[in-house]
mmCIF file of C-alpha atoms and ligand atoms in Angstrom:
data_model
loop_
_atom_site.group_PDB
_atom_site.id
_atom_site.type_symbol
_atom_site.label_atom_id
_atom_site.label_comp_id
_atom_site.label_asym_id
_atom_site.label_seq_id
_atom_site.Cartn_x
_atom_site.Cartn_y
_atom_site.Cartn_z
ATOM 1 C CA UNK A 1 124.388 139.289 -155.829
ATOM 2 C CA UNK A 2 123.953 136.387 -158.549
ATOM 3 C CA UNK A 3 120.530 135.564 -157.661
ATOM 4 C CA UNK A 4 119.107 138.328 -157.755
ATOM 5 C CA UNK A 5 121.136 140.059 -160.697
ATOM 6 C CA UNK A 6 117.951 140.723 -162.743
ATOM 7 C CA UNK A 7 115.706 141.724 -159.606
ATOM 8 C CA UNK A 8 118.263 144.063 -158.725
ATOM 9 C CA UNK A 9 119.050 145.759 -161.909
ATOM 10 C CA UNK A 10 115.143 146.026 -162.626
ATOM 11 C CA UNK A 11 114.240 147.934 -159.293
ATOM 12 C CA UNK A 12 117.338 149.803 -160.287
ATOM 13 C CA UNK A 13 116.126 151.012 -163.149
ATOM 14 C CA UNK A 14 113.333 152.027 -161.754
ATOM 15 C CA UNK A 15 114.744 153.923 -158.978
ATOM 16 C CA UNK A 16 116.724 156.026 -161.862
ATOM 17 C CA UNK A 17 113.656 156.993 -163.663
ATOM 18 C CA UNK A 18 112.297 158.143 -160.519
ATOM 19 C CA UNK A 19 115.507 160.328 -159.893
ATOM 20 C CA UNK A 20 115.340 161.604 -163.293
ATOM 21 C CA UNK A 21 111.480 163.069 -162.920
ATOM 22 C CA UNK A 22 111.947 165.802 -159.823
ATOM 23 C CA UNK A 23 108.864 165.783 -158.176
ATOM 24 C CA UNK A 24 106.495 162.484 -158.176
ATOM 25 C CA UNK A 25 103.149 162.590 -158.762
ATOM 26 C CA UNK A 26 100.781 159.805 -157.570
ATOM 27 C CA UNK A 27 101.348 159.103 -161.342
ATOM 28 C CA UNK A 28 104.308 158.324 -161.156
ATOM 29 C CA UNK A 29 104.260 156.147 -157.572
ATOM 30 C CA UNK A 30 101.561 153.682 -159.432
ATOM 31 C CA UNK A 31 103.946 153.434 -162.563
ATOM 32 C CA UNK A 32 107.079 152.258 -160.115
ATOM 33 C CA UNK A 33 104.583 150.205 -157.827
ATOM 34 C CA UNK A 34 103.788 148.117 -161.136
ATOM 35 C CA UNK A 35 107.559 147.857 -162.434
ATOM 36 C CA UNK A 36 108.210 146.902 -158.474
ATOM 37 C CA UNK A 37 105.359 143.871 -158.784
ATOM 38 C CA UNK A 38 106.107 142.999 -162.350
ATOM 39 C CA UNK A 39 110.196 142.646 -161.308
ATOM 40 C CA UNK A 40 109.377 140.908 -157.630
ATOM 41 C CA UNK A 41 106.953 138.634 -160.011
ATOM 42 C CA UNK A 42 109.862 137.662 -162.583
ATOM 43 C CA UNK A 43 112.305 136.668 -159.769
ATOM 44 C CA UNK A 44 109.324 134.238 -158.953
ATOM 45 C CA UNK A 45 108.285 135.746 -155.526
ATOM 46 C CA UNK A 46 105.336 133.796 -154.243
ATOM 47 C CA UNK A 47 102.227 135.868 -155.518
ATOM 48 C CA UNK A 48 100.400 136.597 -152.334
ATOM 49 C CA UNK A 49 103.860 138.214 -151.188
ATOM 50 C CA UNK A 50 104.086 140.487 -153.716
ATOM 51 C CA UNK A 51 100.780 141.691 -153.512
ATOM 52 C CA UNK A 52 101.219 142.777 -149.609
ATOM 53 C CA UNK A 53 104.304 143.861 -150.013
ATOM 54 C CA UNK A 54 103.422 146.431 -153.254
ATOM 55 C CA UNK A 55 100.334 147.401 -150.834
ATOM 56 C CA UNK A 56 102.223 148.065 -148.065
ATOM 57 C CA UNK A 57 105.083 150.304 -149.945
ATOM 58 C CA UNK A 58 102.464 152.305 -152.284
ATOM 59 C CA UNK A 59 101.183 153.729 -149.479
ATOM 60 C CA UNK A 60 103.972 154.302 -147.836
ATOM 61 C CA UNK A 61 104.771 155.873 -150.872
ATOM 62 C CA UNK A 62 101.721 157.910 -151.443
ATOM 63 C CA UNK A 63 102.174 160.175 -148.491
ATOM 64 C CA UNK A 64 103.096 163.524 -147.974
ATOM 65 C CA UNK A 65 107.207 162.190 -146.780
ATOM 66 C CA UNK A 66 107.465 161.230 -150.507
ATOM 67 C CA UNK A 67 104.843 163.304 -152.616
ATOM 68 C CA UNK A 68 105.580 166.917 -151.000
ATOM 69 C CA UNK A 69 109.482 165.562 -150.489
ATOM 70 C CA UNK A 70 112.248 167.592 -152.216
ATOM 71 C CA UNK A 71 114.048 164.397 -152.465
ATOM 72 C CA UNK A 72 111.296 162.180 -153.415
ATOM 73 C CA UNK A 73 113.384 158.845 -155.602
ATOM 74 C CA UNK A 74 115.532 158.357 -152.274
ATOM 75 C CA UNK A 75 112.469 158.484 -150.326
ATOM 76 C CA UNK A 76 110.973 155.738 -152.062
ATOM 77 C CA UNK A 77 114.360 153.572 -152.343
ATOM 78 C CA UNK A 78 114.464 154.081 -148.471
ATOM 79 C CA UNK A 79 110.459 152.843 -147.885
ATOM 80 C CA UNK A 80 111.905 150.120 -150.647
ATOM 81 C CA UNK A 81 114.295 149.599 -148.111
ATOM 82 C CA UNK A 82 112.487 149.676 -145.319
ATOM 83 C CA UNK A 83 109.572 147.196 -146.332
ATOM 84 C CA UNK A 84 111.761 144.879 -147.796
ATOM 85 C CA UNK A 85 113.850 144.226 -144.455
ATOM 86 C CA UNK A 86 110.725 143.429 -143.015
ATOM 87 C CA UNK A 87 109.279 141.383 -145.535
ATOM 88 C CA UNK A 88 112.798 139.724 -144.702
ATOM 89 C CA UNK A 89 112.366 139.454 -141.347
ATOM 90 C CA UNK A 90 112.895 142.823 -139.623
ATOM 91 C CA UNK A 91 115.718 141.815 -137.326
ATOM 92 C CA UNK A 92 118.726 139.253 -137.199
ATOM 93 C CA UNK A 93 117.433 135.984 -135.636
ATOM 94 C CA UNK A 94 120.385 134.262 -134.110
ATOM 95 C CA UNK A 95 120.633 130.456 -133.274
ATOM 96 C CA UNK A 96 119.674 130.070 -129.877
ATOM 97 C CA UNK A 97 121.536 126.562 -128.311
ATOM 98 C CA UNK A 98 119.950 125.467 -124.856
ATOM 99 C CA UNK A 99 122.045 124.922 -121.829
ATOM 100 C CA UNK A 100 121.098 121.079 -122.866
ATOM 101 C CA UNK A 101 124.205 119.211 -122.959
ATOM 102 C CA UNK A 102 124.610 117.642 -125.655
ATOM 103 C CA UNK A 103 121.749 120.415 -128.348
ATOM 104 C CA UNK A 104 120.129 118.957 -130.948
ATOM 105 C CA UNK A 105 119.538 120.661 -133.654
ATOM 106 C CA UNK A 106 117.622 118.728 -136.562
ATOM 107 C CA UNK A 107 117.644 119.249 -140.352
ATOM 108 C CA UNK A 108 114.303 119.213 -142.285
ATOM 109 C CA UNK A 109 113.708 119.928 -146.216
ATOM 110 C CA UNK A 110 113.477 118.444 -149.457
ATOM 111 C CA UNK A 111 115.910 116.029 -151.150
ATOM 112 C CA UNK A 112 118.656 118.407 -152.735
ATOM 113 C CA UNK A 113 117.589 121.090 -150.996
ATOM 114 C CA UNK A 114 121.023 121.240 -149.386
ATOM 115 C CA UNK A 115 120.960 119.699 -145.772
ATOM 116 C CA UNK A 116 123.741 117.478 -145.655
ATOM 117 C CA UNK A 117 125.850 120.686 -147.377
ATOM 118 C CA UNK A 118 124.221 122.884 -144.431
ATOM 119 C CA UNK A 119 124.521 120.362 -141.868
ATOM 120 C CA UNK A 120 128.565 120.335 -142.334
ATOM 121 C CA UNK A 121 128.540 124.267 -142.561
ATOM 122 C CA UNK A 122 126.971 124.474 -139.368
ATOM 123 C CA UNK A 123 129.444 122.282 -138.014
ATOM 124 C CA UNK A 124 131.719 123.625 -138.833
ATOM 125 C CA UNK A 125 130.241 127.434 -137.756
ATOM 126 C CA UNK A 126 129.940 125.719 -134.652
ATOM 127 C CA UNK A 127 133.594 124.218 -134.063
ATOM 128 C CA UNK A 128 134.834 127.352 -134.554
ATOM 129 C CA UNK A 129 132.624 129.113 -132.386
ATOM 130 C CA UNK A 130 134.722 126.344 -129.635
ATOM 131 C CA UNK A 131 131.658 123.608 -129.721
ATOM 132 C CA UNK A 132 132.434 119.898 -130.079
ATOM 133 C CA UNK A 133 129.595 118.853 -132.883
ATOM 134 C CA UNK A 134 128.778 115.427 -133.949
ATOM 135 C CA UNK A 135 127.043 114.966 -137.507
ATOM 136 C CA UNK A 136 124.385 112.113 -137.250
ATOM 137 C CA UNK A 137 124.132 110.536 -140.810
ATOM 138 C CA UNK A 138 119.860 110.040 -140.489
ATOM 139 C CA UNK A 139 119.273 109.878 -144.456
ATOM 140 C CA UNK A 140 119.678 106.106 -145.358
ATOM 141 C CA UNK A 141 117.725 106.080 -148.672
ATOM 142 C CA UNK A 142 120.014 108.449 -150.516
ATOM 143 C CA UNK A 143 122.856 105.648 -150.993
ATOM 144 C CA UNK A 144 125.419 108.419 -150.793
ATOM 145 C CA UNK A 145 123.995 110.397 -147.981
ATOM 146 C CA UNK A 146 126.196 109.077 -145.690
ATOM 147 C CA UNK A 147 129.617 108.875 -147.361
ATOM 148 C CA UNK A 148 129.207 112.619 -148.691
ATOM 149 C CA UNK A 149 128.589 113.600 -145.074
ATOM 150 C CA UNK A 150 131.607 111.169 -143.784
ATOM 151 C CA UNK A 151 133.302 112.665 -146.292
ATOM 152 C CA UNK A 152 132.383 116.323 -145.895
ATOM 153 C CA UNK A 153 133.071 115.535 -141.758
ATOM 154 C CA UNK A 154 136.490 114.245 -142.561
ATOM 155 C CA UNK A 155 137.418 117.321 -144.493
ATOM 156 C CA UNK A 156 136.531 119.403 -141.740
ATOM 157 C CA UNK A 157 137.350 117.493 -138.589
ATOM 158 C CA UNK A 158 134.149 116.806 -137.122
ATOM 159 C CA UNK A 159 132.981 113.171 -136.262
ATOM 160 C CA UNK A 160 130.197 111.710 -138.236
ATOM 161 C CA UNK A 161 127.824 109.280 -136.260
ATOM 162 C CA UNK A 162 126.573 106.993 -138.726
ATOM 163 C CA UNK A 163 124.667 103.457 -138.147
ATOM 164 C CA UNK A 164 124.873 101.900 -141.654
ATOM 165 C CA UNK A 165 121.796 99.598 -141.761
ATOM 166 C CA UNK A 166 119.796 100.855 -138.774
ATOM 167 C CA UNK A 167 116.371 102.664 -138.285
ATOM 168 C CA UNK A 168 116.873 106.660 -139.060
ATOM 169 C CA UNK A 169 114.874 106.892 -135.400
ATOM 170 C CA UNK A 170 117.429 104.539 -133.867
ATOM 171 C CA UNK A 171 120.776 105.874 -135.566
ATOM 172 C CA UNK A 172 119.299 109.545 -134.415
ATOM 173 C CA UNK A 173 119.161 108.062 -130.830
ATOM 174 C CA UNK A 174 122.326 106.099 -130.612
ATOM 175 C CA UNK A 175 123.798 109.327 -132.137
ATOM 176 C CA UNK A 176 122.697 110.824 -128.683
ATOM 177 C CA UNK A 177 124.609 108.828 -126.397
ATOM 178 C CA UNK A 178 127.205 108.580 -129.047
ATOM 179 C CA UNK A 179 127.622 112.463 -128.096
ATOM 180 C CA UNK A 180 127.431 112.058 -124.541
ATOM 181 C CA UNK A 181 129.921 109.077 -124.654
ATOM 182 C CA UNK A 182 132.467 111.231 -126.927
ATOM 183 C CA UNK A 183 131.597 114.520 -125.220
ATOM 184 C CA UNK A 184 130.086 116.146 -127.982
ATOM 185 C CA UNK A 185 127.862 119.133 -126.662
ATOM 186 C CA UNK A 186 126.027 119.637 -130.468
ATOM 187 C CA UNK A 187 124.156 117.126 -132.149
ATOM 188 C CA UNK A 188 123.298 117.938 -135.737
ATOM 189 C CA UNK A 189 120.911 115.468 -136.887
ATOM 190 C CA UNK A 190 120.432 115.289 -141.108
ATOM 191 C CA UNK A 191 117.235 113.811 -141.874
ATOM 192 C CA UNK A 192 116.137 112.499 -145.023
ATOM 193 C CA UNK A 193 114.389 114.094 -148.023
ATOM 194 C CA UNK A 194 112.327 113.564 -151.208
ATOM 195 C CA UNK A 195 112.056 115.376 -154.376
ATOM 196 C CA UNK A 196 108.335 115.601 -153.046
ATOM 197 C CA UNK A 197 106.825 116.067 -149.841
ATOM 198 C CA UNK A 198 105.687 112.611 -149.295
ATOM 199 C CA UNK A 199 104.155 111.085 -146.272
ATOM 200 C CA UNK A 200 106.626 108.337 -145.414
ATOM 201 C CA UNK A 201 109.131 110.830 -144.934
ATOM 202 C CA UNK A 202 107.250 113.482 -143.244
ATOM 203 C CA UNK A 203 106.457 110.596 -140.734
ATOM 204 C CA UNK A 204 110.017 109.237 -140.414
ATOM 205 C CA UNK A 205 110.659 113.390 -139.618
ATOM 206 C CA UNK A 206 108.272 113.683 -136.932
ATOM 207 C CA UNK A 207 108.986 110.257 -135.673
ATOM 208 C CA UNK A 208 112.846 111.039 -135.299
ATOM 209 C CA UNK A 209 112.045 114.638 -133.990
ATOM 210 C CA UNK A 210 110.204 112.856 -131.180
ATOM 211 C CA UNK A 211 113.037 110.239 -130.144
ATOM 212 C CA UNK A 212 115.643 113.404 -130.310
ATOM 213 C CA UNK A 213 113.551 116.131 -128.867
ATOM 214 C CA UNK A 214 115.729 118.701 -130.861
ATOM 215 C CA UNK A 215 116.474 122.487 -129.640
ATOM 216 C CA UNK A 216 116.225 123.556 -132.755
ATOM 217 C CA UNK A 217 114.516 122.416 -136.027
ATOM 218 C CA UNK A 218 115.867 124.835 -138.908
ATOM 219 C CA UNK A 219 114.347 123.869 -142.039
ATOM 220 C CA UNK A 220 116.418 123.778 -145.268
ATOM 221 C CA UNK A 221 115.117 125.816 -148.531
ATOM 222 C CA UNK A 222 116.407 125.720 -151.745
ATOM 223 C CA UNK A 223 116.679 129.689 -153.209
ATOM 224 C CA UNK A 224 115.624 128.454 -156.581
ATOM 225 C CA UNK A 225 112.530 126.921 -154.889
ATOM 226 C CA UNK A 226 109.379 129.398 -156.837
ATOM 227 C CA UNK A 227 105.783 129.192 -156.353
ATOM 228 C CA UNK A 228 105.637 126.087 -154.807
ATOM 229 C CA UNK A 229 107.170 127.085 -152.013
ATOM 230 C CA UNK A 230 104.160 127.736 -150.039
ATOM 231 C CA UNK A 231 102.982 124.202 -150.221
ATOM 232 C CA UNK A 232 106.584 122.801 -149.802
ATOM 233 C CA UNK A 233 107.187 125.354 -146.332
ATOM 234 C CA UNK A 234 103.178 124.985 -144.972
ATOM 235 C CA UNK A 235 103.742 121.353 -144.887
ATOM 236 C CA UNK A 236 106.479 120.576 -142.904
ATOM 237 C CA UNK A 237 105.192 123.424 -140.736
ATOM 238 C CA UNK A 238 102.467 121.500 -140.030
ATOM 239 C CA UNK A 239 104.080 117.894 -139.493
ATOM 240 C CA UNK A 240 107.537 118.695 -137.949
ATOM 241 C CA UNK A 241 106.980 122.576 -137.240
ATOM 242 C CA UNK A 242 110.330 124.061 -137.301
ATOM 243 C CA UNK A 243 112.190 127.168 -135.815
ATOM 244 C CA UNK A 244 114.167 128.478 -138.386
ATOM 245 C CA UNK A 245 115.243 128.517 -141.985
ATOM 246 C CA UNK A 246 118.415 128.142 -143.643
ATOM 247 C CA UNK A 247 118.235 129.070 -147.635
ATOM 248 C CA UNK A 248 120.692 127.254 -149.650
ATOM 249 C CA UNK A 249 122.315 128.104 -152.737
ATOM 250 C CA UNK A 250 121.744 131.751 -152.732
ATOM 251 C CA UNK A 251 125.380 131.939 -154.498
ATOM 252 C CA UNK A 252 123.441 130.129 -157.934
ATOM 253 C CA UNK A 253 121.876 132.098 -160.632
ATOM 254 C CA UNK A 254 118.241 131.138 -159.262
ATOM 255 C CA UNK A 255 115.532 134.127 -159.189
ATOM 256 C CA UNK A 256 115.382 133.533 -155.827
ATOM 257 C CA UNK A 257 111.920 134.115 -155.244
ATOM 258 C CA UNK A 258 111.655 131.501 -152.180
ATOM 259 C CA UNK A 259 114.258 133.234 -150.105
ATOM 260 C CA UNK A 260 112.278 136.108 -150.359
ATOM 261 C CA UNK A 261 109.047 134.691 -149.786
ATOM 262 C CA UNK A 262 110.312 132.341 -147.034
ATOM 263 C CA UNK A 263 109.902 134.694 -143.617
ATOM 264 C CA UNK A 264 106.475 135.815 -144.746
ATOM 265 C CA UNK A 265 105.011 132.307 -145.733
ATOM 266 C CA UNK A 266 106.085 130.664 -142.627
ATOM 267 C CA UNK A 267 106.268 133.461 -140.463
ATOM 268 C CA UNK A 268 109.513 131.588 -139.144
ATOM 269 C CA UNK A 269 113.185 133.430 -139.416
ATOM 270 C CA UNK A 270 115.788 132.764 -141.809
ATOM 271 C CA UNK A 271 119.004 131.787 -139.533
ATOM 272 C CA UNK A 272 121.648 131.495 -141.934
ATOM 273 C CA UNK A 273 121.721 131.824 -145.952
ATOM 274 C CA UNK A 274 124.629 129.080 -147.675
ATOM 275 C CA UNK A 275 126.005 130.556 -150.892
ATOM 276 C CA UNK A 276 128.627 128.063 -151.976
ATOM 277 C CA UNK A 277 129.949 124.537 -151.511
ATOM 278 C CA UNK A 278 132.887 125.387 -149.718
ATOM 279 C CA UNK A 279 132.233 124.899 -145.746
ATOM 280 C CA UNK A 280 132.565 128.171 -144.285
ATOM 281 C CA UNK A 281 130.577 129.415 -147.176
ATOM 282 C CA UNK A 282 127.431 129.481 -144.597
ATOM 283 C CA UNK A 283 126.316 133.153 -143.081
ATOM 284 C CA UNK A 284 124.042 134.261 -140.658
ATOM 285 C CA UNK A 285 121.269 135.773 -141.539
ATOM 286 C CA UNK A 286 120.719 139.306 -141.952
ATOM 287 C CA UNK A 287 117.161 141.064 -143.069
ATOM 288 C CA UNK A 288 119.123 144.591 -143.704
ATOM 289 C CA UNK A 289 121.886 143.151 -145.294
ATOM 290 C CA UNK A 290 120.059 141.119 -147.901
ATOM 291 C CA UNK A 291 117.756 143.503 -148.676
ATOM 292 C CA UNK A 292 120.668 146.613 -148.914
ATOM 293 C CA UNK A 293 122.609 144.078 -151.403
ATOM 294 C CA UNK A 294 119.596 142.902 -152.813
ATOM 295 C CA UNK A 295 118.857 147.022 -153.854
ATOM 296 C CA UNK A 296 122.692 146.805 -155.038
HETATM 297 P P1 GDP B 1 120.317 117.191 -149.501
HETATM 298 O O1 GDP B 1 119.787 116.135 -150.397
HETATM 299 O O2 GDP B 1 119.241 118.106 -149.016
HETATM 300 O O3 GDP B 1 121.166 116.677 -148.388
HETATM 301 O O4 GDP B 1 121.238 118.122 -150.430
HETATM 302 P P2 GDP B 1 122.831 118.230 -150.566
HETATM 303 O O5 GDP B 1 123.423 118.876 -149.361
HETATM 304 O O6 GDP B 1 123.389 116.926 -150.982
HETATM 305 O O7 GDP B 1 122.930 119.288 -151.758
HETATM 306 C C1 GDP B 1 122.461 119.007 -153.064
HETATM 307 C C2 GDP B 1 123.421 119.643 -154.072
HETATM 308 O O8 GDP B 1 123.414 121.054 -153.922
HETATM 309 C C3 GDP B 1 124.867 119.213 -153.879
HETATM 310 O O9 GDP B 1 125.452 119.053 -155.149
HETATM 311 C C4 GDP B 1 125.511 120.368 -153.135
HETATM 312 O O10 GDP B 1 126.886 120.482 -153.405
HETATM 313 C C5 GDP B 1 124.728 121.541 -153.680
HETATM 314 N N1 GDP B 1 124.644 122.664 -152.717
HETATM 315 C C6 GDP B 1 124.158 122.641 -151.463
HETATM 316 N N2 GDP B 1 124.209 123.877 -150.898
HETATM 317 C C7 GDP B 1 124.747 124.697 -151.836
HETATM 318 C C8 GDP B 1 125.041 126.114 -151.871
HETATM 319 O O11 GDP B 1 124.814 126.892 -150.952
HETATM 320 N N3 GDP B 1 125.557 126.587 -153.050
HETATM 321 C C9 GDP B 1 125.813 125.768 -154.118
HETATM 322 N N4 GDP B 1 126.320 126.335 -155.202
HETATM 323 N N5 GDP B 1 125.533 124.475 -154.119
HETATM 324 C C10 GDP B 1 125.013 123.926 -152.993
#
């Protein structure tokens, strides 16, 4: 897939020149173990990552199921395989709405990362699934913020709650009885972002996550999002904790580095990946999946 083109052909290639050797010798394991850091590296995984995942698969790969194997290259594309759907997160992690009428669920991340795109997929998941949502329009700084979600609502039939000049904390609650008044049973609640974590914002977060008491908090990462991702991710785990990740723009030509690093920085699961613009362009999240399309 596009953003991981060059990750993809490069563990490719190495998976050929361990098909073309026969048998592997321990050799040969260290050789692919480097080309497997050096590519994971490139596509801008976060460093600490790479360095438990390479641990983890050389000695995997230095046992007896690959070395005395008379099929040794597909053994180490499956323990490829293997480590990398855990590294992703072992199992699907599906969104889990409370019997709470109406859910919250809350959007967290930085500034373009993609929220008010992935707040109106998950809408519009949701309608179809047979929910009622109602978008609350929580980012007043962005001037636009609201009209692209009003907008982006309108397009796909789902009422936008929006309380042009108010508090964020006090358009997030009104948005609340706004649902129960309209029988809406999903909230989805789009906070605002900045380019950089800043602490204005991180309190306006916490301070609207209080007033809504959200089900779920799924946090909003950018693919293209590289090293920095640890401090980005650690950070709002820390202020507005969260239970889930949704990576954006996976359909881009990023390296795509975060989304791989995402589930083993935060420990939290990626819910849903968004690879478009287009609103049923969001998917849930599968570990196997990515990580079979990831090895092409
Ligand atoms: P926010 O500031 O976090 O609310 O970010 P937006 O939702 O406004 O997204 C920022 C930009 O990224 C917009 O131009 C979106 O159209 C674009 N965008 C968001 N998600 C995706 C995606 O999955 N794929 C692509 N190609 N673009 C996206």
């Amino acid at each position: 897939m596009a953003a991981f083109g060059s990750l993809s052909d490069r563990l490719n290639d190495t998976f050929d020149r361990l098909r073309g050797k026969g048998k592997l010798t321990e050799a040969d394991i260290n050789v692919a173990m480097r080309e497997i850091r050096m590519a994971l590296l490139e596509a801008d995984v976060n460093y600490r990552v790479v360095k438990d995942f390479v641990t983890r698969t050389k000695e995997r790969c230095l046992t007896a199921e690959v070395l005395e194997s008379l099929t040794p290259a597909q053994n180490v594309v499956k323990i490829v395989l293997d480590e990398l759907t855990e590294l992703l997160g072992g199992t699907e992690s599906k969104l889990v709405l409370s019997s709470r009428i109406p859910n919250v669920i809350m959007l967290v991340g930085l500034q373009g990362s993609g929220k008010t795109t992935a707040a109106v997929k998950l809408a519009y998941m949701l309608k179809k699934q047979g929910k009622s949502p109602l978008l609350a329009a929580c980012d007043v700084y962005r001037p636009a913020a609201a009209d692209q979600l009003a907008t982006l609502g309108g397009e796909i039939g789902v009422p936008v709650f929006r309380g042009d000049g108010a508090h964020p904390v006090e358009i997030a609650r009104a948005s609340i009885r706004e649902a129960v008044d309209t029988m809406r049973d999903v909230v989805i609640v789009d906070t605002a972002g900045r380019l950089q974590i800043d602490e204005e914002m991180m309190q306006e977060a916490v301070d609207i996550k209080k007033a809504v008491k959200p089900d779920q908090v799924l946090m909003v990462v950018d693919a293209m999002t590289g090293q920095d991702i640890v401090n980005v991710v650690s950070t709002f785990a820390e202020r507005t904790d969260f239970d889930g990740v949704i990576i954006s723009k996976l359909d881009g030509d990023a390296r795509g580095g975060g989304a791989l690093s995402v589930r083993e920085v935060t420990g939290k699961p990626i819910k849903f990946v968004s690879m478009g613009e287009k609103p049923d362009s969001l998917e849930v999240f599968s570990p196997e999946r990515m990580a079979k399309r990831i090895l092409g």
